[in-house]
């Protein structure tokens, strides 16, 4: 879910959403392909117009204290982190839900909020403040998921790819396709066209075409600037040329 609003309105809505999810979801019965650590897995608060990072951090920590009071271990990440080893989500979520019980027995993994006790029903929760992320998926015309996994490995930072790309390969069994599922965690330093064309080149090695892409959830307008410049070859394009953007200012 992604939604926008005034800070306190967003905070109260997120508390209500999380509380209901924690009531209804039982992680001990959950299986899936996407990495996760809890029933409400990760809750980032992202400052937009007229809000500073420090304000968003306080909102995230108020949310964290609330979730901790419900008996759920909570970890802070990115701008809200209190420990450098907890800066990145994948580091906190390593081992996923299945490893959380053992991790909580290690003093190094004591949560920032909530009990130092495994909650089998809820799991754990990560919250914090981060730069606007672009969730960008590329679908390939093949049922061989190993191709998507190899391409994901080629473009993601952890294996020597782009510094601001996290990626994994998934099977879309209902479509007979596979997907390179990505998070572009800083679109200004690793723009969308650069990633798309790299995936296209890697897929060409296997004789596999791209059949579609997905932008999941809201996308910052500035993330589309490089898309326009690259594919229209409009090298001098400025965001101020967009009428609606000028009206917002």
XYZ file of N, CA and C in Angstrom:
747
model
N 0.844 -1.190 0.000
C 0.000 0.000 0.000
C 0.882 1.243 0.000
N 0.511 2.226 -0.775
C 1.176 3.526 -0.741
C 0.108 4.595 -0.676
N 0.242 5.517 0.260
C -0.738 6.599 0.367
C -0.039 7.851 0.872
N -0.665 8.993 0.625
C -0.072 10.286 0.963
C -1.062 11.121 1.762
N -0.525 11.995 2.592
C -1.393 12.873 3.363
C -0.594 13.685 4.358
N -1.305 14.403 5.213
C -0.661 15.165 6.276
C -0.007 14.186 7.262
N 1.113 14.575 7.874
C 1.879 13.633 8.696
C 1.067 12.889 9.752
N 0.306 13.599 10.570
C -0.421 12.919 11.640
C -1.550 12.046 11.091
N -2.135 12.457 9.991
C -3.177 11.636 9.362
C -2.589 10.328 8.847
N -1.436 10.437 8.190
C -0.756 9.247 7.688
C -0.356 8.334 8.849
N 0.149 8.920 9.918
C 0.573 8.128 11.077
C -0.600 7.344 11.666
N -1.717 8.022 11.881
C -2.876 7.352 12.482
C -3.437 6.280 11.555
N -3.465 6.552 10.264
C -3.950 5.556 9.303
C -3.039 4.332 9.287
N -1.738 4.573 9.385
C -0.781 3.476 9.347
C -0.866 2.628 10.615
N -1.084 3.271 11.739
C -1.300 2.520 12.979
C -2.517 1.610 12.851
N -3.610 2.157 12.305
C -4.848 1.376 12.172
C -4.666 0.222 11.195
N -4.015 0.500 10.064
C -3.770 -0.538 9.059
C -2.903 -1.655 9.634
N -1.819 -1.280 10.316
C -0.908 -2.269 10.880
C -1.591 -3.098 11.959
N -2.354 -2.447 12.815
C -3.019 -3.174 13.893
C -3.992 -4.212 13.337
N -4.733 -3.844 12.306
C -5.683 -4.780 11.696
C -4.944 -5.935 11.022
N -3.844 -5.623 10.325
C -3.064 -6.677 9.675
C -2.494 -7.646 10.701
N -2.004 -7.114 11.817
C -1.438 -7.963 12.860
C -2.497 -8.857 13.499
N -3.726 -8.379 13.540
C -4.828 -9.188 14.071
C -5.167 -10.350 13.143
N -5.072 -10.114 11.839
C -5.636 -11.060 10.873
C -4.622 -11.972 10.192
N -3.341 -11.600 10.206
C -2.326 -12.383 9.486
C -1.523 -13.229 10.464
N -1.375 -14.496 10.154
C -0.590 -15.419 10.975
C 0.637 -15.849 10.178
N 1.801 -15.317 10.552
C 3.021 -15.596 9.799
C 3.448 -17.057 9.884
N 3.023 -17.755 10.912
C 3.415 -19.168 11.026
C 2.788 -20.013 9.924
N 1.777 -19.460 9.251
C 1.106 -20.170 8.162
C 1.451 -19.593 6.787
N 2.383 -18.645 6.751
C 2.635 -17.909 5.508
C 3.800 -18.476 4.715
N 3.601 -18.579 3.402
C 4.666 -18.969 2.480
C 4.546 -18.099 1.237
N 5.681 -17.713 0.658
C 5.649 -16.880 -0.543
C 7.035 -16.745 -1.124
N 7.133 -16.025 -2.235
C 8.421 -15.905 -2.918
C 9.157 -14.614 -2.578
N 8.458 -13.606 -2.054
C 9.101 -12.321 -1.767
C 9.686 -12.340 -0.362
N 10.907 -11.837 -0.178
C 11.491 -11.800 1.169
C 10.582 -11.040 2.139
N 10.456 -11.564 3.351
C 9.637 -10.913 4.364
C 10.031 -11.394 5.743
N 9.754 -10.566 6.744
C 10.123 -10.890 8.117
C 8.915 -10.891 9.047
N 7.822 -10.251 8.584
C 6.668 -10.168 9.464
C 5.375 -9.906 8.722
N 4.279 -9.986 9.479
C 2.949 -9.767 8.911
C 2.846 -8.357 8.311
N 3.384 -7.375 9.009
C 3.598 -6.031 8.455
C 5.115 -5.907 8.367
N 5.644 -6.093 7.187
C 7.079 -6.335 7.039
C 7.920 -5.070 7.146
N 7.625 -4.093 6.299
C 8.420 -2.865 6.307
C 7.504 -1.673 6.063
N 7.697 -0.614 6.850
C 6.852 0.589 6.774
C 7.758 1.814 6.671
N 8.055 2.262 5.452
C 8.860 3.482 5.301
C 7.980 4.726 5.272
N 8.406 5.765 5.941
C 7.742 7.068 5.871
C 8.635 7.972 5.023
N 8.078 8.531 3.960
C 8.870 9.266 2.971
C 8.449 10.732 2.947
N 9.329 11.643 3.333
C 8.967 13.062 3.306
C 8.850 13.569 1.874
N 7.791 14.318 1.625
C 7.630 14.957 0.319
C 7.576 16.468 0.540
N 6.859 17.179 -0.273
C 6.896 18.641 -0.241
C 6.644 19.216 1.161
N 7.552 20.109 1.580
C 7.342 20.849 2.820
C 7.612 20.077 4.093
N 8.296 18.940 4.006
C 8.586 18.153 5.204
C 10.048 17.761 5.224
N 10.676 17.912 6.378
C 12.088 17.576 6.523
C 12.249 16.122 6.965
N 13.439 15.569 6.705
C 13.728 14.188 7.084
C 13.574 13.990 8.585
N 14.032 14.956 9.391
C 13.962 14.812 10.850
C 12.517 14.661 11.320
N 11.594 15.384 10.696
C 10.187 15.262 11.063
C 9.661 13.869 10.744
N 10.044 13.354 9.578
C 9.600 12.021 9.184
C 10.192 10.953 10.103
N 11.431 11.148 10.549
C 12.060 10.197 11.465
C 11.270 10.117 12.765
N 10.835 11.259 13.279
C 10.054 11.242 14.522
C 8.723 10.529 14.328
N 8.100 10.721 13.155
C 6.853 10.006 12.852
C 7.113 8.500 12.844
N 8.184 8.080 12.192
C 8.480 6.643 12.096
C 8.759 6.058 13.472
N 9.401 6.809 14.325
C 9.719 6.296 15.661
C 8.475 6.256 16.552
N 7.570 7.209 16.358
C 6.305 7.129 17.095
C 5.534 5.881 16.667
N 5.559 5.603 15.365
C 4.914 4.393 14.852
C 5.603 3.149 15.423
N 6.933 3.172 15.456
C 7.679 2.036 15.988
C 7.357 1.767 17.450
N 7.238 2.827 18.238
C 6.896 2.659 19.656
C 5.508 2.044 19.802
N 4.577 2.474 18.944
C 3.216 1.928 18.989
C 3.216 0.433 18.664
N 3.918 0.043 17.608
C 3.960 -1.374 17.219
C 4.662 -2.194 18.298
N 5.720 -1.641 18.876
C 6.406 -2.338 19.968
C 5.485 -2.584 21.150
N 4.592 -1.632 21.414
C 3.650 -1.781 22.536
C 2.644 -2.899 22.291
N 2.514 -3.322 21.036
C 1.607 -4.422 20.691
C 2.296 -5.787 20.803
N 3.557 -5.790 21.224
C 4.272 -7.048 21.412
C 5.033 -7.531 20.201
N 5.356 -6.596 19.276
C 6.060 -6.960 18.047
C 7.468 -6.353 18.072
N 8.514 -7.142 17.835
C 9.868 -6.578 17.730
C 9.979 -5.626 16.540
N 10.564 -4.459 16.773
C 10.652 -3.413 15.745
C 12.107 -2.998 15.558
N 12.495 -2.850 14.283
C 13.840 -2.377 13.936
C 13.729 -1.107 13.098
N 14.596 -0.131 13.368
C 14.643 1.106 12.585
C 15.732 0.997 11.522
N 15.442 1.525 10.317
C 16.422 1.452 9.232
C 16.540 2.773 8.497
N 17.495 2.823 7.563
C 17.798 4.015 6.758
C 17.964 5.249 7.659
N 17.273 6.352 7.363
C 17.491 7.602 8.092
C 17.113 7.509 9.574
N 16.285 6.547 9.945
C 15.849 6.418 11.334
C 16.714 5.451 12.138
N 17.697 4.821 11.503
C 18.465 3.797 12.203
C 19.247 4.367 13.383
N 19.455 3.536 14.368
C 20.287 3.909 15.519
C 21.617 3.169 15.524
N 21.748 2.211 14.562
C 22.961 1.404 14.498
C 23.355 1.219 13.039
N 24.628 1.443 12.701
C 25.036 1.407 11.289
C 24.785 0.067 10.610
N 24.852 -1.031 11.342
C 24.619 -2.342 10.730
C 23.147 -2.579 10.400
N 22.297 -1.638 10.822
C 20.867 -1.748 10.528
C 20.415 -0.682 9.533
N 21.355 -0.183 8.755
C 21.015 0.852 7.781
C 20.146 0.298 6.659
N 20.506 -0.867 6.118
C 19.846 -1.415 4.931
C 18.839 -2.498 5.288
N 17.692 -2.442 4.626
C 16.633 -3.417 4.868
C 17.093 -4.863 4.666
N 17.790 -5.203 3.559
C 18.178 -6.605 3.372
C 19.038 -7.150 4.506
N 19.864 -6.292 5.125
C 20.707 -6.745 6.233
C 19.861 -7.117 7.446
N 18.839 -6.310 7.713
C 17.955 -6.593 8.850
C 17.107 -7.831 8.571
N 16.650 -7.955 7.335
C 15.707 -9.017 6.979
C 16.411 -10.335 6.621
N 17.707 -10.382 6.683
C 18.446 -11.580 6.290
C 17.972 -12.796 7.095
N 17.679 -13.861 6.389
C 17.145 -15.055 7.033
C 15.639 -15.062 7.125
N 15.058 -13.876 6.936
C 13.603 -13.695 6.904
C 12.932 -14.138 8.218
N 11.647 -14.359 8.144
C 10.839 -14.742 9.310
C 11.390 -16.002 9.966
N 11.806 -16.950 9.136
C 12.232 -18.242 9.649
C 13.465 -18.141 10.553
N 14.290 -17.111 10.362
C 15.511 -16.958 11.161
C 15.328 -16.021 12.351
N 14.178 -15.377 12.449
C 14.003 -14.314 13.447
C 14.069 -14.837 14.879
N 13.513 -15.994 15.135
C 13.509 -16.525 16.500
C 14.939 -16.692 17.011
N 15.801 -17.246 16.179
C 17.196 -17.429 16.577
C 17.924 -16.091 16.697
N 17.656 -15.163 15.791
C 18.315 -13.854 15.823
C 18.009 -13.108 17.118
N 16.772 -13.241 17.596
C 16.371 -12.515 18.798
C 17.092 -13.021 20.052
N 17.703 -14.192 19.978
C 18.469 -14.715 21.106
C 19.881 -14.135 21.143
N 20.261 -13.458 20.063
C 21.569 -12.813 19.965
C 21.432 -11.361 20.421
N 22.158 -10.929 21.471
C 22.041 -9.542 21.960
C 22.265 -8.497 20.869
N 23.047 -8.836 19.839
C 23.305 -7.888 18.747
C 22.044 -7.607 17.949
N 21.052 -8.487 18.043
C 19.816 -8.305 17.288
C 18.624 -7.989 18.188
N 18.903 -7.450 19.364
C 17.806 -6.959 20.199
C 17.078 -5.851 19.439
N 15.751 -5.857 19.415
C 15.018 -4.853 18.642
C 15.143 -3.451 19.224
N 14.860 -2.461 18.403
C 14.876 -1.062 18.854
C 13.650 -0.742 19.694
N 12.561 -1.416 19.421
C 11.317 -1.257 20.181
C 10.684 -2.630 20.352
N 9.846 -2.769 21.359
C 9.122 -4.015 21.545
C 9.928 -5.059 22.291
N 9.341 -6.238 22.491
C 9.966 -7.279 23.303
C 11.107 -7.989 22.592
N 12.058 -8.479 23.387
C 13.139 -9.292 22.838
C 12.667 -10.749 22.876
N 11.503 -10.958 22.304
C 10.851 -12.266 22.326
C 10.255 -12.514 20.948
N 10.386 -13.724 20.438
C 9.835 -14.063 19.130
C 8.313 -14.087 19.189
N 7.685 -13.366 18.265
C 6.232 -13.356 18.135
C 5.897 -14.194 16.910
N 5.511 -15.442 17.128
C 5.323 -16.376 16.011
C 4.222 -15.918 15.060
N 3.210 -15.247 15.573
C 2.095 -14.828 14.720
C 2.466 -13.598 13.893
N 3.118 -12.619 14.502
C 3.380 -11.340 13.836
C 4.744 -11.263 13.175
N 5.732 -12.018 13.695
C 7.092 -11.857 13.198
C 7.673 -10.538 13.683
N 8.438 -9.877 12.839
C 9.038 -8.594 13.187
C 8.668 -7.527 12.172
N 8.969 -6.279 12.500
C 8.628 -5.147 11.622
C 9.814 -4.202 11.526
N 10.020 -3.665 10.337
C 11.070 -2.672 10.092
C 10.400 -1.371 9.677
N 10.824 -0.263 10.260
C 10.273 1.033 9.877
C 11.385 2.076 9.881
N 11.176 3.141 9.124
C 12.174 4.195 9.044
C 11.809 5.217 7.990
N 12.812 5.925 7.517
C 12.632 6.998 6.541
C 13.671 6.810 5.453
N 13.250 6.915 4.198
C 14.200 6.713 3.100
C 13.861 7.609 1.917
N 14.828 7.685 0.999
C 14.647 8.365 -0.282
C 13.538 7.658 -1.057
N 12.744 8.395 -1.865
C 11.672 7.736 -2.625
C 12.210 6.626 -3.523
N 11.716 5.451 -3.316
C 12.165 4.268 -4.050
C 11.272 4.041 -5.267
N 11.869 3.576 -6.363
C 11.101 3.207 -7.546
C 11.087 1.683 -7.646
N 9.906 1.107 -7.503
C 9.751 -0.343 -7.669
C 9.506 -0.600 -9.155
N 10.490 -1.209 -9.797
C 10.485 -1.350 -11.254
C 10.713 -2.809 -11.618
N 9.747 -3.400 -12.320
C 9.822 -4.803 -12.707
C 9.862 -4.940 -14.219
N 10.630 -5.914 -14.690
C 10.744 -6.171 -16.126
C 10.367 -7.627 -16.378
N 9.377 -7.847 -17.247
C 8.893 -9.185 -17.553
C 9.537 -9.709 -18.838
N 9.940 -10.968 -18.815
C 10.637 -11.593 -19.936
C 9.814 -12.745 -20.498
N 9.871 -12.926 -21.812
C 9.098 -13.966 -22.487
C 9.827 -15.309 -22.437
N 9.855 -15.878 -21.253
C 10.402 -17.216 -21.035
C 9.847 -17.728 -19.720
N 9.757 -19.040 -19.586
C 9.314 -19.640 -18.331
C 10.503 -20.106 -17.488
N 11.722 -19.861 -17.977
C 12.933 -20.307 -17.292
C 13.357 -19.263 -16.254
N 13.021 -19.506 -15.003
C 13.284 -18.511 -13.963
C 14.776 -18.327 -13.718
N 15.595 -19.289 -14.092
C 17.042 -19.128 -13.879
C 17.596 -17.978 -14.713
N 16.957 -17.678 -15.861
C 17.412 -16.547 -16.682
C 17.172 -15.237 -15.933
N 15.979 -15.100 -15.336
C 15.686 -13.892 -14.557
C 16.621 -13.778 -13.360
N 16.940 -14.904 -12.733
C 17.840 -14.883 -11.576
C 19.250 -14.455 -11.982
N 19.722 -14.930 -13.139
C 21.055 -14.546 -13.611
C 21.113 -13.056 -13.954
N 20.055 -12.560 -14.590
C 20.029 -11.139 -14.945
C 19.949 -10.277 -13.693
N 19.134 -10.697 -12.729
C 19.043 -9.960 -11.463
C 20.414 -9.877 -10.800
N 21.136 -10.978 -10.823
C 22.466 -11.014 -10.227
C 23.419 -10.068 -10.960
N 23.234 -9.930 -12.278
C 24.118 -9.071 -13.074
C 23.908 -7.590 -12.794
N 22.679 -7.190 -12.434
C 22.397 -5.766 -12.289
C 22.382 -5.277 -10.841
N 22.291 -6.190 -9.881
C 22.157 -5.731 -8.495
C 23.515 -5.466 -7.848
N 23.501 -4.540 -6.909
C 24.735 -4.067 -6.291
C 25.485 -5.168 -5.553
N 24.781 -6.025 -4.856
C 25.424 -7.022 -4.012
C 26.323 -7.964 -4.804
N 26.048 -8.101 -6.110
C 26.871 -8.971 -6.954
C 27.741 -8.200 -7.933
N 27.907 -6.890 -7.705
C 28.790 -6.092 -8.553
C 28.095 -5.293 -9.624
N 26.754 -5.203 -9.564
C 25.995 -4.429 -10.538
C 25.855 -2.976 -10.121
N 24.726 -2.379 -10.433
C 24.495 -0.966 -10.142
C 24.405 -0.716 -8.637
N 25.046 0.360 -8.198
C 25.138 0.685 -6.770
C 23.765 0.802 -6.101
N 22.783 1.308 -6.814
C 21.491 1.584 -6.180
C 20.376 0.679 -6.690
N 20.725 -0.540 -7.044
C 19.728 -1.507 -7.523
C 19.733 -2.746 -6.638
N 18.541 -3.120 -6.197
C 18.317 -4.411 -5.553
C 17.410 -5.206 -6.488
N 17.720 -6.472 -6.709
C 16.973 -7.224 -7.722
C 16.884 -8.693 -7.370
N 15.824 -9.325 -7.861
C 15.656 -10.764 -7.724
C 14.871 -11.275 -8.920
N 15.016 -12.556 -9.237
C 14.273 -13.171 -10.332
C 13.096 -13.960 -9.792
N 11.937 -13.773 -10.423
C 10.713 -14.446 -9.987
C 10.026 -15.109 -11.167
N 9.283 -16.172 -10.893
C 8.464 -16.822 -11.915
C 7.049 -16.248 -11.865
N 6.511 -15.864 -13.030
C 5.106 -15.446 -13.152
C 4.364 -16.623 -13.789
N 4.029 -17.594 -12.963
C 3.531 -18.862 -13.488
C 2.217 -18.717 -14.241
N 1.366 -17.776 -13.816
C 0.068 -17.598 -14.483
C 0.225 -17.031 -15.891
N 1.365 -16.382 -16.157
C 1.609 -15.793 -17.470
C 2.588 -16.600 -18.318
N 3.235 -17.600 -17.722
C 4.274 -18.328 -18.436
C 5.479 -17.466 -18.710
N 5.721 -16.479 -17.832
C 6.836 -15.550 -17.979
C 7.668 -15.546 -16.705
N 8.783 -14.818 -16.742
C 9.573 -14.576 -15.541
C 9.774 -13.072 -15.405
N 10.190 -12.666 -14.227
C 10.313 -11.243 -13.946
C 11.624 -10.939 -13.233
N 12.266 -9.862 -13.675
C 13.368 -9.278 -12.925
C 12.742 -8.181 -12.075
N 12.570 -8.471 -10.797
C 11.885 -7.557 -9.872
C 12.932 -6.714 -9.160
N 12.799 -5.383 -9.254
C 13.852 -4.500 -8.759
C 13.323 -3.363 -7.902
N 14.159 -2.931 -6.998
C 13.985 -1.667 -6.297
C 15.151 -0.769 -6.683
N 14.835 0.376 -7.263
C 15.855 1.386 -7.562
C 15.837 2.350 -6.385
N 16.823 2.236 -5.503
C 16.763 2.955 -4.239
C 17.258 4.396 -4.343
N 17.858 4.754 -5.475
C 18.201 6.154 -5.733
C 18.158 6.366 -7.250
N 16.986 6.774 -7.739
C 16.779 6.901 -9.190
C 17.617 8.014 -9.806
N 18.062 8.975 -9.006
C 18.872 10.067 -9.570
C 20.288 9.598 -9.883
N 20.782 8.583 -9.165
C 22.133 8.082 -9.384
C 22.155 6.830 -10.248
N 21.051 6.089 -10.270
C 20.908 4.957 -11.181
C 19.544 5.100 -11.854
N 19.470 5.827 -12.970
C 18.176 6.124 -13.603
C 17.549 4.915 -14.278
N 16.241 4.985 -14.458
C 15.455 3.886 -15.018
C 15.984 3.419 -16.376
N 16.240 4.307 -17.359
C 16.681 3.826 -18.680
C 17.970 3.026 -18.632
N 18.895 3.405 -17.766
C 20.171 2.691 -17.681
C 19.945 1.246 -17.247
N 19.047 1.071 -16.282
C 18.750 -0.274 -15.793
C 17.984 -1.077 -16.844
N 16.986 -0.459 -17.463
C 16.182 -1.151 -18.465
C 17.039 -1.635 -19.630
N 17.914 -0.780 -20.138
C 18.733 -1.162 -21.285
C 19.777 -2.219 -20.920
N 20.241 -2.209 -19.696
C 21.168 -3.256 -19.258
C 20.455 -4.607 -19.178
N 19.244 -4.606 -18.622
C 18.465 -5.849 -18.566
C 18.152 -6.339 -19.980
N 17.834 -5.423 -20.876
C 17.543 -5.796 -22.265
C 18.770 -6.470 -22.909
N 19.952 -5.889 -22.661
C 21.173 -6.456 -23.235
C 21.481 -7.824 -22.639
N 21.283 -7.969 -21.344
C 21.525 -9.261 -20.699
C 20.545 -10.308 -21.211
N 19.276 -9.929 -21.381
C 18.262 -10.873 -21.864
C 18.563 -11.320 -23.290
N 19.146 -10.407 -24.075
C 19.472 -10.732 -25.464
C 20.491 -11.883 -25.531
N 21.323 -12.005 -24.526
C 22.300 -13.098 -24.487
C 21.608 -14.460 -24.502
N 20.394 -14.499 -23.947
C 19.669 -15.763 -23.856
C 18.579 -15.878 -24.927
N 18.558 -14.924 -25.855
C 17.536 -14.938 -26.904
C 16.144 -14.692 -26.377
N 16.043 -13.889 -25.317
C 14.754 -13.658 -24.648
C 14.365 -12.187 -24.772
N 13.156 -11.887 -25.263
C 12.723 -10.493 -25.361
C 12.035 -10.000 -24.086
N 12.048 -8.692 -23.897
C 11.234 -8.047 -22.862
C 9.814 -7.913 -23.398
N 8.836 -8.315 -22.593
C 7.443 -8.223 -23.046
C 6.648 -7.156 -22.294
N 7.239 -6.560 -21.289
C 6.534 -5.511 -20.560
C 7.289 -5.131 -19.307
N 6.948 -3.964 -18.771
C 7.539 -3.512 -17.517
C 6.428 -3.027 -16.598
N 6.752 -2.897 -15.325
C 5.792 -2.412 -14.331
C 6.469 -1.383 -13.429
N 5.798 -0.274 -13.223
C 6.167 0.672 -12.183
C 5.138 0.485 -11.081
N 5.570 -0.003 -9.931
C 4.639 -0.371 -8.872
C 4.446 0.800 -7.916
N 3.212 1.262 -7.816
C 2.915 2.363 -6.904
C 3.290 3.713 -7.486
N 3.089 4.780 -6.705
C 3.426 6.126 -7.159
C 4.914 6.267 -7.481
N 5.205 7.097 -8.469
C 6.583 7.321 -8.905
C 6.882 8.819 -8.837
N 8.005 9.227 -8.257
C 8.355 10.646 -8.251
C 8.479 11.177 -9.677
N 7.951 12.369 -9.905
C 8.010 12.958 -11.234
C 9.445 13.070 -11.732
N 10.356 13.397 -10.833
C 11.753 13.553 -11.235
C 12.372 12.249 -11.719
N 11.807 11.105 -11.308
C 12.333 9.819 -11.762
C 12.074 9.608 -13.243
N 11.101 10.337 -13.789
C 10.748 10.178 -15.204
C 11.541 11.127 -16.107
N 12.307 12.027 -15.512
C 13.069 12.992 -16.299
C 14.058 12.289 -17.222
N 14.812 11.330 -16.687
C 15.789 10.634 -17.514
C 15.124 9.746 -18.558
N 13.925 9.251 -18.253
C 13.179 8.463 -19.243
C 12.873 9.318 -20.469
N 12.385 10.537 -20.236
C 12.087 11.457 -21.337
C 13.348 11.827 -22.102
N 14.393 12.160 -21.377
C 15.635 12.573 -22.030
C 16.219 11.443 -22.880
N 16.186 10.233 -22.359
C 16.818 9.108 -23.038
C 16.029 8.674 -24.261
N 14.734 8.418 -24.082
C 13.973 7.810 -25.171
C 13.480 8.829 -26.194
N 13.358 10.097 -25.808
C 13.020 11.138 -26.786
C 14.270 11.839 -27.298
N 15.418 11.505 -26.729
C 16.683 12.179 -27.046
C 16.546 13.692 -26.865
N 15.757 14.057 -25.855
C 15.539 15.470 -25.530
C 16.545 15.851 -24.439
N 17.793 16.023 -24.831
C 18.874 16.153 -23.862
C 18.799 17.432 -23.035
N 18.119 18.450 -23.548
C 18.028 19.721 -22.826
C 16.714 19.861 -22.069
N 15.943 18.793 -21.988
C 14.637 18.856 -21.324
C 14.796 19.191 -19.840
N 13.900 20.055 -19.353
C 13.875 20.433 -17.944
C 12.495 20.128 -17.371
N 12.450 19.726 -16.101
C 11.181 19.403 -15.479
C 10.245 20.608 -15.417
N 10.820 21.813 -15.444
C 9.998 23.025 -15.410
C 9.122 23.161 -16.649
N 9.430 22.390 -17.706
C 8.618 22.450 -18.925
C 7.282 21.735 -18.772
N 7.138 20.928 -17.727
C 5.875 20.240 -17.504
C 4.906 21.221 -16.849
N 3.791 21.474 -17.506
C 2.834 22.502 -17.065
C 2.365 22.235 -15.644
N 1.937 21.002 -15.379
C 1.400 20.684 -14.043
C 2.446 20.860 -12.947
N 3.702 20.589 -13.279
C 4.772 20.769 -12.310
C 4.932 22.251 -11.970
N 4.828 23.110 -12.971
C 4.920 24.545 -12.728
C 3.765 25.039 -11.865
N 2.580 24.486 -12.081
C 1.415 24.883 -11.297
C 1.563 24.468 -9.832
N 2.154 23.297 -9.593
C 2.373 22.835 -8.227
C 3.326 23.764 -7.485
N 4.344 24.252 -8.215
C 5.310 25.164 -7.590
C 4.661 26.505 -7.265
